[in-house]
mmCIF file of N, CA, C and O in Angstrom:
data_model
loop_
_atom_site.group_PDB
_atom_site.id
_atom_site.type_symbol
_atom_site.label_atom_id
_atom_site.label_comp_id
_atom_site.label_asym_id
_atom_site.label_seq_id
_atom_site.Cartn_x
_atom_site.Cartn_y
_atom_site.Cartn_z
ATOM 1 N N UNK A 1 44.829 300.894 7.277
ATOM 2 C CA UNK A 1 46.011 300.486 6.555
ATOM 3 C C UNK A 1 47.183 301.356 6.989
ATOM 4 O O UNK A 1 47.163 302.570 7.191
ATOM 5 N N UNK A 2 48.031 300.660 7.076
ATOM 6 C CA UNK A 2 49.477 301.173 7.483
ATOM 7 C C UNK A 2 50.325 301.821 7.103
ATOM 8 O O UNK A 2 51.299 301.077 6.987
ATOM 9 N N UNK A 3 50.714 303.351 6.664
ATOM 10 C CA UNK A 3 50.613 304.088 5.366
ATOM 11 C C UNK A 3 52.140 304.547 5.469
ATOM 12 O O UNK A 3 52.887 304.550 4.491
ATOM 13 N N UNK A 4 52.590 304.998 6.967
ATOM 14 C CA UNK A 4 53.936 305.494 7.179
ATOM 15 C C UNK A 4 54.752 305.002 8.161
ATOM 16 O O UNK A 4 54.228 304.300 9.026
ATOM 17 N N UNK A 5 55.928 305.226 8.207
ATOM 18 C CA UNK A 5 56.158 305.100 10.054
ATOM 19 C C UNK A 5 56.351 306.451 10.385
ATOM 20 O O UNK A 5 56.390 307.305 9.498
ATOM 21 N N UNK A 6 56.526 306.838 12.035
ATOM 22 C CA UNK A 6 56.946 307.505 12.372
ATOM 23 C C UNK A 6 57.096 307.467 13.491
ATOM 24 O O UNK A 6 56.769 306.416 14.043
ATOM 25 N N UNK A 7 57.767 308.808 14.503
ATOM 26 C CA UNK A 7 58.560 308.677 15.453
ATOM 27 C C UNK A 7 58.014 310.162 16.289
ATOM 28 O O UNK A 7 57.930 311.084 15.478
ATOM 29 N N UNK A 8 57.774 310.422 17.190
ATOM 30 C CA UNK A 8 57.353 311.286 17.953
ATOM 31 C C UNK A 8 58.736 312.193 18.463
ATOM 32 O O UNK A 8 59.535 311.726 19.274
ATOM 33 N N UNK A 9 58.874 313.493 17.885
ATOM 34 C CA UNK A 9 59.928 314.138 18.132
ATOM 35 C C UNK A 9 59.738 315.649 19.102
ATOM 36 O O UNK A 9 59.211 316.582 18.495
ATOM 37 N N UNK A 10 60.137 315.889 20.523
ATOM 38 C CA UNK A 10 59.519 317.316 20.559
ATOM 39 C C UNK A 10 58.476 316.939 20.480
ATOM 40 O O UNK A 10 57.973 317.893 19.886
ATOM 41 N N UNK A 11 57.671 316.230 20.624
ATOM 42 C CA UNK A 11 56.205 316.009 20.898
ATOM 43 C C UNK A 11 55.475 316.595 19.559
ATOM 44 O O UNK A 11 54.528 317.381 19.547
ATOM 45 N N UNK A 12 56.249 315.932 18.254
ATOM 46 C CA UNK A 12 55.554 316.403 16.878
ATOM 47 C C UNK A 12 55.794 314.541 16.320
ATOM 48 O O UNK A 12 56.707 313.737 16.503
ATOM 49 N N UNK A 13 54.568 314.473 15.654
ATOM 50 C CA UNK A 13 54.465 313.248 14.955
ATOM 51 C C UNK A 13 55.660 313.929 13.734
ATOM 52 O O UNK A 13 55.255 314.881 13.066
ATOM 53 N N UNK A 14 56.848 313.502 13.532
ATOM 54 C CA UNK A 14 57.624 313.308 12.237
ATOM 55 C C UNK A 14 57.227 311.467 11.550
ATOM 56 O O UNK A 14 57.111 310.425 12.195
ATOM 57 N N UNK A 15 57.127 311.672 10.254
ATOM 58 C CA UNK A 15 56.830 310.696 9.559
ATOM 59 C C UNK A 15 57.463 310.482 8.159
ATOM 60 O O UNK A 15 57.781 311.535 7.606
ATOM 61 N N UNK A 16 57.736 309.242 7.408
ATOM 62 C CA UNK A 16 58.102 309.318 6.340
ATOM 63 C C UNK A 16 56.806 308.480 5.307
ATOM 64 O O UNK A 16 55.883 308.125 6.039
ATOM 65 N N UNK A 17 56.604 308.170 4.066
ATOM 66 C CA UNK A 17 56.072 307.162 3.855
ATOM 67 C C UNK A 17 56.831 305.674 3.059
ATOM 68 O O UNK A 17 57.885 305.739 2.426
ATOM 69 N N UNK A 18 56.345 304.895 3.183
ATOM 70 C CA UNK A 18 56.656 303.568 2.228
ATOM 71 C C UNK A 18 57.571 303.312 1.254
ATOM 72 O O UNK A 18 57.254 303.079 0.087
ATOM 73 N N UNK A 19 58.904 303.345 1.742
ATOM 74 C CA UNK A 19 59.671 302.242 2.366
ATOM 75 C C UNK A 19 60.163 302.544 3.769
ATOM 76 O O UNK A 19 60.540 301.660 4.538
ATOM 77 N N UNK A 20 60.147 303.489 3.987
ATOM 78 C CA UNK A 20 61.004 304.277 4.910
ATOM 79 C C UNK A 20 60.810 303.170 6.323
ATOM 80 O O UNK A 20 59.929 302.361 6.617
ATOM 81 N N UNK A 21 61.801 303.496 6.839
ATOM 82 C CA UNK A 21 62.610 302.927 7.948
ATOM 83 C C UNK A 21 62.447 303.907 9.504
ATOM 84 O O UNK A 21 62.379 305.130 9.383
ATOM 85 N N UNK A 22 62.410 303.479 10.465
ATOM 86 C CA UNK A 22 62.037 303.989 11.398
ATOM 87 C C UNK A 22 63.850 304.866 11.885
ATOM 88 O O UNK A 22 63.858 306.013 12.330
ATOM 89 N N UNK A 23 64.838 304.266 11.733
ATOM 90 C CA UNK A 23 66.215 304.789 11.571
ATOM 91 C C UNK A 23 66.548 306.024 10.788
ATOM 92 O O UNK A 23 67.483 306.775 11.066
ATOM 93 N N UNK A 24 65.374 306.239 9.382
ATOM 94 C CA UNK A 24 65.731 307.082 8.254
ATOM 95 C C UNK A 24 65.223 308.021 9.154
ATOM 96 O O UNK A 24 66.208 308.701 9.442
ATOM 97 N N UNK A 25 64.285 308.445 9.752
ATOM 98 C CA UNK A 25 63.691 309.337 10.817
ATOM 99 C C UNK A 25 64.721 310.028 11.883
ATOM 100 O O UNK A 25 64.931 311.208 12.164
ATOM 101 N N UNK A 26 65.158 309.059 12.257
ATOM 102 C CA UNK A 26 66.125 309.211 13.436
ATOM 103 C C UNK A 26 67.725 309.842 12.783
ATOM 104 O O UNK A 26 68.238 310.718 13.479
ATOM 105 N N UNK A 27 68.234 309.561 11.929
ATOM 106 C CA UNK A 27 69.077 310.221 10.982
ATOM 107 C C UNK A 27 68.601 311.355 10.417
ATOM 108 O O UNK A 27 69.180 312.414 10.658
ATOM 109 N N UNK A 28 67.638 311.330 9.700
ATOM 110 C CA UNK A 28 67.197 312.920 9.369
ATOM 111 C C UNK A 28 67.100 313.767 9.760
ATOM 112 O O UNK A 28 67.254 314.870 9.235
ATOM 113 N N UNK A 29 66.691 313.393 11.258
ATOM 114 C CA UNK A 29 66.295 314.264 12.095
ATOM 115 C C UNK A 29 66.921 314.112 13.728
ATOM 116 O O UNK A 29 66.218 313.709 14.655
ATOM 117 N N UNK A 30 68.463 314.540 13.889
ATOM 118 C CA UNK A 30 69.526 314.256 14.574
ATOM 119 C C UNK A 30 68.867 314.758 16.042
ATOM 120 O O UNK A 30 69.422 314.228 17.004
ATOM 121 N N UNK A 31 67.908 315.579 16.335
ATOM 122 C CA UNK A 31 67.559 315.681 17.544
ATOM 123 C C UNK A 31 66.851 315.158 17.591
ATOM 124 O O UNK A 31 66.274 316.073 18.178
ATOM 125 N N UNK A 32 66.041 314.322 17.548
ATOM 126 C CA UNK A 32 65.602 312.785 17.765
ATOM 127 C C UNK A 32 66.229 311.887 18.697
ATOM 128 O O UNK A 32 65.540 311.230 19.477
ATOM 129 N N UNK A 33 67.492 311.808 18.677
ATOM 130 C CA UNK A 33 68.531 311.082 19.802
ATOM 131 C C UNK A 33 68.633 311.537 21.050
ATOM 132 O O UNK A 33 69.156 310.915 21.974
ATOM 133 N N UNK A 34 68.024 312.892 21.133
ATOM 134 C CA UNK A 34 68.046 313.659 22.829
ATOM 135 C C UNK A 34 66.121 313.751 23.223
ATOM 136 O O UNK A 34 65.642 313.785 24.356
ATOM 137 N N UNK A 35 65.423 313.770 22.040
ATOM 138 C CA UNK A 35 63.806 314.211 22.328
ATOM 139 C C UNK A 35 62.938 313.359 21.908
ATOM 140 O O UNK A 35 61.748 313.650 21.788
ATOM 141 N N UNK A 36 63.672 311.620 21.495
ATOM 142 C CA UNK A 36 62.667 310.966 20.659
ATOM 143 C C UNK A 36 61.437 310.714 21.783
ATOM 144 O O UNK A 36 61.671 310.910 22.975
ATOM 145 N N UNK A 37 60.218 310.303 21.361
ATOM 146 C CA UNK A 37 59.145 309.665 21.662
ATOM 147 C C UNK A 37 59.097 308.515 21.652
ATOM 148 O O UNK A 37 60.119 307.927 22.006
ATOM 149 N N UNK A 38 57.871 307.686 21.236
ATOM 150 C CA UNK A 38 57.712 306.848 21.128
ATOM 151 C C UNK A 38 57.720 306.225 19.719
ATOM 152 O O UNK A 38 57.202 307.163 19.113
ATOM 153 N N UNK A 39 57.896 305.511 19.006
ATOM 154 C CA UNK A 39 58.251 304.963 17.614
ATOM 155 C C UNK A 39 56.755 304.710 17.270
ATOM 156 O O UNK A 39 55.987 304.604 18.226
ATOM 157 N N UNK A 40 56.272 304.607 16.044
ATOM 158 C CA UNK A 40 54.757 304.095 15.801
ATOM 159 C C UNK A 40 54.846 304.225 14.194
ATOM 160 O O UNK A 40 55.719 304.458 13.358
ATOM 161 N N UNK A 41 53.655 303.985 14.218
ATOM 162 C CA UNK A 41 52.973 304.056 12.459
ATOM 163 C C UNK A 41 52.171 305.155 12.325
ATOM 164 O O UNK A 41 52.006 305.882 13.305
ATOM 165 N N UNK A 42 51.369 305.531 10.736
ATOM 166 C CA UNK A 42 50.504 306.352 10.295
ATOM 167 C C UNK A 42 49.560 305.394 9.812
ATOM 168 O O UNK A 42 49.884 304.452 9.089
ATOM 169 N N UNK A 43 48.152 305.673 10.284
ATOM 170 C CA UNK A 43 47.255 304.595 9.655
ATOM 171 C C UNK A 43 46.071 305.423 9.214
ATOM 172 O O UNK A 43 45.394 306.135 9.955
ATOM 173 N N UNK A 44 45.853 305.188 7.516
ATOM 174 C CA UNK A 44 44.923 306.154 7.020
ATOM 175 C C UNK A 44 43.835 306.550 7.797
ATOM 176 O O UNK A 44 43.526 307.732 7.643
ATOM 177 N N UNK A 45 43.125 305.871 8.634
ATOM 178 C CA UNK A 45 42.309 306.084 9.558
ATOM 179 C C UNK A 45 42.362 306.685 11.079
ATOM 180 O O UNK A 45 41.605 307.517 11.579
ATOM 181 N N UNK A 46 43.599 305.947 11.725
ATOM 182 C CA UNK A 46 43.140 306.555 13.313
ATOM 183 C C UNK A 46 45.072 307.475 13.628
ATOM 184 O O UNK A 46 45.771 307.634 14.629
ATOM 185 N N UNK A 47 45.205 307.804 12.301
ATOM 186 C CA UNK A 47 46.847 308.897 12.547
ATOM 187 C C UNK A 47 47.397 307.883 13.375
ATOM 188 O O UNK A 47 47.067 306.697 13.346
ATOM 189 N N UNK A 48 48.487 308.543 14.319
ATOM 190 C CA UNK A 48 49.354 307.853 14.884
ATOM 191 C C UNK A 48 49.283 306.490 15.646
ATOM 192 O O UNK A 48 48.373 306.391 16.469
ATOM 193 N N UNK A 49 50.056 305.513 15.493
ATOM 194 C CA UNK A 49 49.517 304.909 16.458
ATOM 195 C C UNK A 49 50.856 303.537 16.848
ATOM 196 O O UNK A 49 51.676 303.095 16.042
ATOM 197 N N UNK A 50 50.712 303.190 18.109
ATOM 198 C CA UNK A 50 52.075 302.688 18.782
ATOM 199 C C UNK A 50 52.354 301.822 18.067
ATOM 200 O O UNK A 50 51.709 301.855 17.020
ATOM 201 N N UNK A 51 53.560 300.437 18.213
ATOM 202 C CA UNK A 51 53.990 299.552 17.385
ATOM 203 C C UNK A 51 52.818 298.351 17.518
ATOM 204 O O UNK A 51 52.667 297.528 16.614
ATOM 205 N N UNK A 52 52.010 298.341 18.734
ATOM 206 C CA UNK A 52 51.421 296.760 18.882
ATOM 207 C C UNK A 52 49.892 297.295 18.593
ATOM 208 O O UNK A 52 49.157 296.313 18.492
ATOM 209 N N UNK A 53 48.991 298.833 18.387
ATOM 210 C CA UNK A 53 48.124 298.548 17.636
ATOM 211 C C UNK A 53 48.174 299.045 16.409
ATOM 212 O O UNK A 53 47.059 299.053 15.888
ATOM 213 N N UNK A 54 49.217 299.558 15.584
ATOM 214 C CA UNK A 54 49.644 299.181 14.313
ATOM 215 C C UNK A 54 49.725 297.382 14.034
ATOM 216 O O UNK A 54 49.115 296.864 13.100
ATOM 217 N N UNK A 55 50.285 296.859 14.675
ATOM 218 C CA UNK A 55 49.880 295.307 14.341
ATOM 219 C C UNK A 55 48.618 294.877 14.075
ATOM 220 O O UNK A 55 48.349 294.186 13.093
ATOM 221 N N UNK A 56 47.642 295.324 15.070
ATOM 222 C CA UNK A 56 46.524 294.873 15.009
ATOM 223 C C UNK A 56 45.870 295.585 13.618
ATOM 224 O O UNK A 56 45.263 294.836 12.854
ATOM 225 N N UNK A 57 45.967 296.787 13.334
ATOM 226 C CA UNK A 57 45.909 297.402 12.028
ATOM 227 C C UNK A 57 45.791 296.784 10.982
ATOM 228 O O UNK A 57 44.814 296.541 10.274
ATOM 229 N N UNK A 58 47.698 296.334 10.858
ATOM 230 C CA UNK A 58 47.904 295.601 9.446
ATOM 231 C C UNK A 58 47.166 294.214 9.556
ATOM 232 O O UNK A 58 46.733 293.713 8.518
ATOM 233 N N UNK A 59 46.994 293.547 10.802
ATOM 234 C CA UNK A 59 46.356 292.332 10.465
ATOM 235 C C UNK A 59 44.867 292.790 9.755
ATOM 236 O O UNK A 59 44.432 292.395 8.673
ATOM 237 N N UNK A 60 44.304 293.631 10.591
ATOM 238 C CA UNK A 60 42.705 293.787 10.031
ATOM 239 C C UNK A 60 43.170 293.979 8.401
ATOM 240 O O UNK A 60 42.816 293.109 7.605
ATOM 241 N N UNK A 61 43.761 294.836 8.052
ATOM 242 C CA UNK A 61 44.134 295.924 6.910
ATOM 243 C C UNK A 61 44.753 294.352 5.843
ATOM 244 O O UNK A 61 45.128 294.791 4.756
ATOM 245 N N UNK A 62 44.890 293.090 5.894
ATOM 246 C CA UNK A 62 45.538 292.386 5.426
ATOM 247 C C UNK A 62 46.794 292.745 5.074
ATOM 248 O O UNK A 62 47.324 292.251 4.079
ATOM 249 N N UNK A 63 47.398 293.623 5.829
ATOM 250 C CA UNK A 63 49.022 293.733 5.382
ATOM 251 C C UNK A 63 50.061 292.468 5.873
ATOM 252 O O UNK A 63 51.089 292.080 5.319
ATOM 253 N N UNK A 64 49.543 292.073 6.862
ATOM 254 C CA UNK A 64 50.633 290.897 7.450
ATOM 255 C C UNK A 64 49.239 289.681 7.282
ATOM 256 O O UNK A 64 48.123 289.577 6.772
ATOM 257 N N UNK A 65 50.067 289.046 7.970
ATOM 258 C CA UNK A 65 49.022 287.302 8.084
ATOM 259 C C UNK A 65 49.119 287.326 9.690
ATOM 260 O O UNK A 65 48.098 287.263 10.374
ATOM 261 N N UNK A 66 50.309 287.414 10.212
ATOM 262 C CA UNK A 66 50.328 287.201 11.728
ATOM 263 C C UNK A 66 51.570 288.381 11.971
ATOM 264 O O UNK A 66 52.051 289.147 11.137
ATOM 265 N N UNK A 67 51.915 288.225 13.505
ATOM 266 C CA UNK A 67 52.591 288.766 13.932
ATOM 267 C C UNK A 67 52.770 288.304 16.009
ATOM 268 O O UNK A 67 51.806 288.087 16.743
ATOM 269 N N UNK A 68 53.583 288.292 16.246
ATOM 270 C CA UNK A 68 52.962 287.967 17.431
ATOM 271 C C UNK A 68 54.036 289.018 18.555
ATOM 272 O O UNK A 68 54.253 288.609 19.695
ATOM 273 N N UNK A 69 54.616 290.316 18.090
ATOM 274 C CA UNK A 69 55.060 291.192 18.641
ATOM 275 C C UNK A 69 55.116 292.274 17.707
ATOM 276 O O UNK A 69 54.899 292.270 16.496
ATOM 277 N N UNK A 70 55.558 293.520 18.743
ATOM 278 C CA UNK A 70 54.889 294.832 18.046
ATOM 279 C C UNK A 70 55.720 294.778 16.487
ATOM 280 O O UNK A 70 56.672 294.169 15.998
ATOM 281 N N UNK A 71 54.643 295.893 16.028
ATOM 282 C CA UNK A 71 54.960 295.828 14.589
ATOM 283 C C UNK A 71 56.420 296.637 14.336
ATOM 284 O O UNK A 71 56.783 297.635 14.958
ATOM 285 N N UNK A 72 57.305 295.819 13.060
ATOM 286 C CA UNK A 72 58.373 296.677 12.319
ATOM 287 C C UNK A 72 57.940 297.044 11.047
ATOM 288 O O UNK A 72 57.010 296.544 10.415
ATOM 289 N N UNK A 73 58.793 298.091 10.666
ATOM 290 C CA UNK A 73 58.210 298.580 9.038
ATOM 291 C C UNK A 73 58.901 297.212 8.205
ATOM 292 O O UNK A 73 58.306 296.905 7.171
ATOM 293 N N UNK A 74 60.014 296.438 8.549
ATOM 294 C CA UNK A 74 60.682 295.323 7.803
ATOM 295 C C UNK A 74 59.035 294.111 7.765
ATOM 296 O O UNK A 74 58.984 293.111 7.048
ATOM 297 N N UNK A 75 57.950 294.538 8.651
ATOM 298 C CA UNK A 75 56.830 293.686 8.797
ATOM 299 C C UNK A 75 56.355 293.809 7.652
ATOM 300 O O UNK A 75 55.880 292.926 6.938
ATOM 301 N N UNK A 76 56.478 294.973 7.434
ATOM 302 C CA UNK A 76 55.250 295.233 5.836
ATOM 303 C C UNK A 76 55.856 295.472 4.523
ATOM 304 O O UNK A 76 55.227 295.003 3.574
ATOM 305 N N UNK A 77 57.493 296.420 4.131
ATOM 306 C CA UNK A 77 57.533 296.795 3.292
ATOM 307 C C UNK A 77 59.076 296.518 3.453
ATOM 308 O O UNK A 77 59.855 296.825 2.550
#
């Protein structure tokens, strides 16, 4: 299940949880705009993980019904 988003900063998982916005990350945390990573989710089970197997996630996890490109947090919450 699909618990947070987050954003790979400096090579540190930063995360918020549920509602949060993948932007609220990137504002909070202003060096983000020179060191971001890659964008992803928190999934109670396998920690970080990119936007398209977070999709596959929430489908198992019944959070979405479908999806047919990588996942947004506007997907779930």
């Amino acid at each position: 299940m699909i618990t947070h988003v987050a954003v790979i900063i400096d090579g540190e998982v930063v995360s918020m949880p549920k509602p949060a916005r993948h932007h609220e990350i990137l504002h909070k945390f202003p060096r983000a705009n020179h060191n971001q990573g890659p964008q992803g989710f928190i999934d109670d089970k396998e920690g970080f993980v990119g936007r398209r197997r977070a999709a596959t996630l929430a489908m198992e996890a019944d959070q979405i019904e479908e999806i047919n490109r990588p996942l947004y947090s506007e997907d779930l919450w």
